[in-house]
Amino acid sequence: MKVDEHLAESVLFDGLPQEQLREVAAIASVRRFFRGQTIFVEGGRAEGFYTLVSGRIKVFKLSLAGKEQILHIFGPGEVFGEVPVFAGGRYPAHAEALETVTTLFIPRDAFVDLVRREPSLALNMLGILSQRLRVFTHLIEDLSLKEVPGRLAAYLLYLSDRNGRATVFELDITKGQLASLLGTIPETLSRILTRMNQQGFIVVEGKKIALQDREAMESLAAGEKIM
């Protein structure tokens, strides 16, 4: 594996000159995880962070009753576990592989030393953290202010936009995982998908979703009660 080439595809290291990429590659190590394997746990000492080369992982919290709330699902090129990098401390959530994944692990102390020499890395990191803050702000807003149909509509529109405003796309996670991400249960999610299908907003065929009425879905995502 050419580590510097994979780093160049990461959102954190995008735009860095080759010399700096080689410096980061020198401190990075390849770590692989199988489906269902824990990458780190909430409260675990944060000794470094990861950039994802292949596969997908989920970051989640567990309630005292053991209920899982997925915070985010990451794919190739994305960075995770970076929150405690500068502050130190411990990981604020759990991370688990959704499938076989390959990651590059970057140790905190060595990375901080590198940032002191290469300030452009700090600017990239600030951009990532700002983007992550916006994501979690929207998540909190969705979970606290929107009902489940609105959360689901927003997520399906997100998938559509991520695929170039495609009208037909596939769910990138299981329906159980999607229910956790939306803060609901699988039975409720299935009922809402069925109602959306019946009302002509979408067509559901397995994991394939076809947007039939984007305007209605945008209204739902905005919090309007049209179902």
One Martini backbone bead per residue (centre of mass of N, CA, C, O) as a GRO file, in nm:
protein
  227
    1MET     BB    1   0.095   0.038   0.024
    2LYS     BB    2   0.043   0.381  -0.056
    3VAL     BB    3   0.013   0.601   0.184
    4ASP     BB    4   0.033   0.884   0.049
    5GLU     BB    5  -0.200   0.837  -0.154
    6HIS     BB    6  -0.424   0.797   0.057
    7LEU     BB    7  -0.387   1.067   0.201
    8ALA     BB    8  -0.457   1.247  -0.051
    9GLU     BB    9  -0.774   1.137  -0.031
   10SER     BB   10  -0.806   1.295   0.218
   11VAL     BB   11  -0.965   1.559   0.364
   12LEU     BB   12  -0.723   1.645   0.552
   13PHE     BB   13  -0.479   1.615   0.309
   14ASP     BB   14  -0.577   1.800   0.109
   15GLY     BB   15  -0.320   1.975  -0.076
   16LEU     BB   16  -0.069   1.855   0.003
   17PRO     BB   17   0.240   1.822  -0.029
   18GLN     BB   18   0.444   1.558  -0.081
   19GLU     BB   19   0.636   1.602   0.158
   20GLN     BB   20   0.411   1.605   0.378
   21LEU     BB   21   0.290   1.330   0.315
   22ARG     BB   22   0.547   1.172   0.391
   23GLU     BB   23   0.548   1.258   0.688
   24VAL     BB   24   0.280   1.126   0.759
   25ALA     BB   25   0.345   0.838   0.655
   26ALA     BB   26   0.577   0.788   0.869
   27ILE     BB   27   0.345   0.779   1.120
   28ALA     BB   28   0.180   0.570   0.982
   29SER     BB   29  -0.060   0.294   1.021
   30VAL     BB   30  -0.187  -0.011   0.945
   31ARG     BB   31  -0.542  -0.093   0.996
   32ARG     BB   32  -0.749  -0.379   1.050
   33PHE     BB   33  -1.105  -0.462   1.018
   34PHE     BB   34  -1.382  -0.635   1.105
   35ARG     BB   35  -1.687  -0.714   1.118
   36GLY     BB   36  -1.778  -0.586   1.441
   37GLN     BB   37  -1.526  -0.445   1.515
   38THR     BB   38  -1.353  -0.274   1.743
   39ILE     BB   39  -1.179   0.036   1.752
   40PHE     BB   40  -1.334   0.207   1.976
   41VAL     BB   41  -1.410   0.346   2.299
   42GLU     BB   42  -1.578   0.496   2.522
   43GLY     BB   43  -1.316   0.636   2.723
   44GLY     BB   44  -1.084   0.588   2.564
   45ARG     BB   45  -0.774   0.640   2.492
   46ALA     BB   46  -0.647   0.901   2.284
   47GLU     BB   47  -0.375   0.813   2.064
   48GLY     BB   48  -0.555   0.869   1.800
   49PHE     BB   49  -0.628   0.856   1.448
   50TYR     BB   50  -0.838   0.816   1.147
   51THR     BB   51  -0.817   0.694   0.811
   52LEU     BB   52  -1.016   0.589   0.544
   53VAL     BB   53  -0.968   0.360   0.284
   54SER     BB   54  -1.181   0.119   0.348
   55GLY     BB   55  -1.496   0.112   0.397
   56ARG     BB   56  -1.713   0.105   0.697
   57ILE     BB   57  -1.818   0.310   0.974
   58LYS     BB   58  -1.931   0.352   1.314
   59VAL     BB   59  -2.060   0.609   1.524
   60PHE     BB   60  -2.147   0.569   1.879
   61LYS     BB   61  -2.397   0.548   2.128
   62LEU     BB   62  -2.481   0.449   2.471
   63SER     BB   63  -2.709   0.377   2.677
   64LEU     BB   64  -2.789   0.255   2.984
   65ALA     BB   65  -2.990   0.044   2.824
   66GLY     BB   66  -2.828  -0.011   2.531
   67LYS     BB   67  -2.894   0.204   2.332
   68GLU     BB   68  -2.844   0.288   1.998
   69GLN     BB   69  -2.664   0.585   1.861
   70ILE     BB   70  -2.607   0.702   1.563
   71LEU     BB   71  -2.392   0.961   1.442
   72HIS     BB   72  -2.202   0.813   1.217
   73ILE     BB   73  -2.097   0.745   0.874
   74PHE     BB   74  -1.802   0.615   0.730
   75GLY     BB   75  -1.582   0.660   0.455
   76PRO     BB   76  -1.373   0.693   0.222
   77GLY     BB   77  -1.147   0.963   0.329
   78GLU     BB   78  -1.227   0.971   0.614
   79VAL     BB   79  -1.235   1.106   0.944
   80PHE     BB   80  -1.166   0.960   1.276
   81GLY     BB   81  -1.101   1.040   1.612
   82GLU     BB   82  -1.009   1.367   1.621
   83VAL     BB   83  -1.116   1.535   1.863
   84PRO     BB   84  -0.869   1.465   2.086
   85VAL     BB   85  -0.596   1.552   1.962
   86PHE     BB   86  -0.547   1.837   2.110
   87ALA     BB   87  -0.683   1.783   2.402
   88GLY     BB   88  -0.712   1.503   2.452
   89GLY     BB   89  -0.797   1.217   2.618
   90ARG     BB   90  -1.114   1.084   2.515
   91TYR     BB   91  -1.336   0.908   2.368
   92PRO     BB   92  -1.685   1.004   2.295
   93ALA     BB   93  -1.707   0.721   2.139
   94HIS     BB   94  -1.791   0.468   1.932
   95ALA     BB   95  -1.623   0.220   1.711
   96GLU     BB   96  -1.731   0.033   1.409
   97ALA     BB   97  -1.732  -0.216   1.187
   98LEU     BB   98  -1.939  -0.288   0.897
   99GLU     BB   99  -1.677  -0.392   0.763
  100THR     BB  100  -1.414  -0.441   0.598
  101VAL     BB  101  -1.127  -0.250   0.704
  102THR     BB  102  -0.906   0.023   0.613
  103THR     BB  103  -0.653   0.194   0.797
  104LEU     BB  104  -0.504   0.498   0.922
  105PHE     BB  105  -0.287   0.545   1.184
  106ILE     BB  106  -0.249   0.847   1.391
  107PRO     BB  107  -0.052   0.966   1.618
  108ARG     BB  108  -0.080   1.224   1.822
  109ASP     BB  109   0.208   1.322   1.902
  110ALA     BB  110   0.330   1.317   1.615
  111PHE     BB  111   0.120   1.508   1.488
  112VAL     BB  112   0.164   1.757   1.665
  113ASP     BB  113   0.457   1.797   1.583
  114LEU     BB  114   0.391   1.839   1.282
  115VAL     BB  115   0.204   2.088   1.311
  116ARG     BB  116   0.422   2.279   1.419
  117ARG     BB  117   0.570   2.265   1.128
  118GLU     BB  118   0.262   2.243   0.977
  119PRO     BB  119   0.004   2.463   0.969
  120SER     BB  120  -0.181   2.351   0.736
  121LEU     BB  121  -0.290   2.115   0.905
  122ALA     BB  122  -0.455   2.286   1.104
  123LEU     BB  123  -0.651   2.402   0.896
  124ASN     BB  124  -0.772   2.134   0.808
  125MET     BB  125  -0.870   2.049   1.088
  126LEU     BB  126  -1.063   2.287   1.131
  127GLY     BB  127  -1.244   2.216   0.892
  128ILE     BB  128  -1.335   1.941   0.995
  129LEU     BB  129  -1.452   2.033   1.270
  130SER     BB  130  -1.661   2.228   1.152
  131GLN     BB  131  -1.814   2.020   0.987
  132ARG     BB  132  -1.884   1.834   1.228
  133LEU     BB  133  -2.049   2.046   1.384
  134ARG     BB  134  -2.272   2.075   1.172
  135VAL     BB  135  -2.367   1.784   1.177
  136PHE     BB  136  -2.443   1.777   1.486
  137THR     BB  137  -2.642   2.008   1.476
  138HIS     BB  138  -2.840   1.867   1.284
  139LEU     BB  139  -2.888   1.618   1.457
  140ILE     BB  140  -3.008   1.762   1.702
  141GLU     BB  141  -3.235   1.898   1.548
  142ASP     BB  142  -3.372   1.643   1.442
  143LEU     BB  143  -3.415   1.492   1.721
  144SER     BB  144  -3.573   1.748   1.863
  145LEU     BB  145  -3.768   1.884   1.615
  146LYS     BB  146  -3.813   1.626   1.449
  147GLU     BB  147  -3.973   1.395   1.298
  148VAL     BB  148  -3.919   1.100   1.152
  149PRO     BB  149  -4.004   1.175   0.859
  150GLY     BB  150  -3.807   1.417   0.842
  151ARG     BB  151  -3.545   1.260   0.887
  152LEU     BB  152  -3.578   1.067   0.649
  153ALA     BB  153  -3.601   1.272   0.423
  154ALA     BB  154  -3.325   1.404   0.472
  155TYR     BB  155  -3.157   1.147   0.417
  156LEU     BB  156  -3.255   1.088   0.127
  157LEU     BB  157  -3.160   1.360   0.014
  158TYR     BB  158  -2.866   1.318   0.081
  159LEU     BB  159  -2.826   1.072  -0.102
  160SER     BB  160  -2.906   1.213  -0.360
  161ASP     BB  161  -2.690   1.439  -0.352
  162ARG     BB  162  -2.440   1.247  -0.331
  163ASN     BB  163  -2.560   1.135  -0.631
  164GLY     BB  164  -2.641   1.391  -0.804
  165ARG     BB  165  -2.955   1.399  -0.768
  166ALA     BB  166  -3.072   1.130  -0.758
  167THR     BB  167  -3.368   0.927  -0.805
  168VAL     BB  168  -3.175   0.670  -0.782
  169PHE     BB  169  -3.095   0.464  -0.495
  170GLU     BB  170  -2.904   0.336  -0.221
  171LEU     BB  171  -2.879   0.207   0.069
  172ASP     BB  172  -2.580   0.216   0.282
  173ILE     BB  173  -2.763   0.072   0.497
  174THR     BB  174  -2.935  -0.066   0.715
  175LYS     BB  175  -3.243  -0.035   0.859
  176GLY     BB  176  -3.139  -0.059   1.148
  177GLN     BB  177  -2.921   0.164   1.122
  178LEU     BB  178  -3.113   0.386   1.032
  179ALA     BB  179  -3.285   0.393   1.283
  180SER     BB  180  -3.055   0.474   1.473
  181LEU     BB  181  -2.977   0.738   1.324
  182LEU     BB  182  -3.293   0.850   1.369
  183GLY     BB  183  -3.409   0.762   1.654
  184THR     BB  184  -3.538   0.468   1.615
  185ILE     BB  185  -3.727   0.198   1.497
  186PRO     BB  186  -3.776  -0.039   1.261
  187GLU     BB  187  -4.088  -0.039   1.262
  188THR     BB  188  -4.126   0.264   1.215
  189LEU     BB  189  -3.966   0.285   0.956
  190SER     BB  190  -4.139   0.088   0.787
  191ARG     BB  191  -4.403   0.249   0.806
  192ILE     BB  192  -4.297   0.509   0.669
  193LEU     BB  193  -4.208   0.386   0.404
  194THR     BB  194  -4.488   0.283   0.329
  195ARG     BB  195  -4.632   0.561   0.328
  196MET     BB  196  -4.452   0.692   0.114
  197ASN     BB  197  -4.523   0.488  -0.101
  198GLN     BB  198  -4.838   0.522  -0.103
  199GLN     BB  199  -4.808   0.852  -0.161
  200GLY     BB  200  -4.566   0.884  -0.389
  201PHE     BB  201  -4.274   0.975  -0.289
  202ILE     BB  202  -4.182   0.671  -0.308
  203VAL     BB  203  -3.980   0.382  -0.406
  204VAL     BB  204  -3.956   0.049  -0.272
  205GLU     BB  205  -3.668  -0.185  -0.337
  206GLY     BB  206  -3.539  -0.270  -0.085
  207LYS     BB  207  -3.250  -0.069  -0.113
  208LYS     BB  208  -3.416   0.078  -0.322
  209ILE     BB  209  -3.458   0.427  -0.417
  210ALA     BB  210  -3.734   0.633  -0.541
  211LEU     BB  211  -3.787   0.953  -0.635
  212GLN     BB  212  -4.111   1.106  -0.698
  213ASP     BB  213  -4.132   1.358  -0.464
  214ARG     BB  214  -3.927   1.604  -0.381
  215GLU     BB  215  -4.105   1.827  -0.264
  216ALA     BB  216  -4.232   1.658  -0.037
  217MET     BB  217  -3.962   1.583   0.098
  218GLU     BB  218  -3.875   1.874   0.160
  219SER     BB  219  -4.115   1.936   0.344
  220LEU     BB  220  -4.056   1.719   0.551
  221ALA     BB  221  -3.762   1.813   0.618
  222ALA     BB  222  -3.884   2.102   0.721
  223GLY     BB  223  -4.149   1.994   0.911
  224GLU     BB  224  -4.384   1.917   0.753
  225LYS     BB  225  -4.727   1.796   0.772
  226ILE     BB  226  -4.808   1.553   0.498
  227MET     BB  227  -4.892   1.251   0.638
   0.00000   0.00000   0.00000
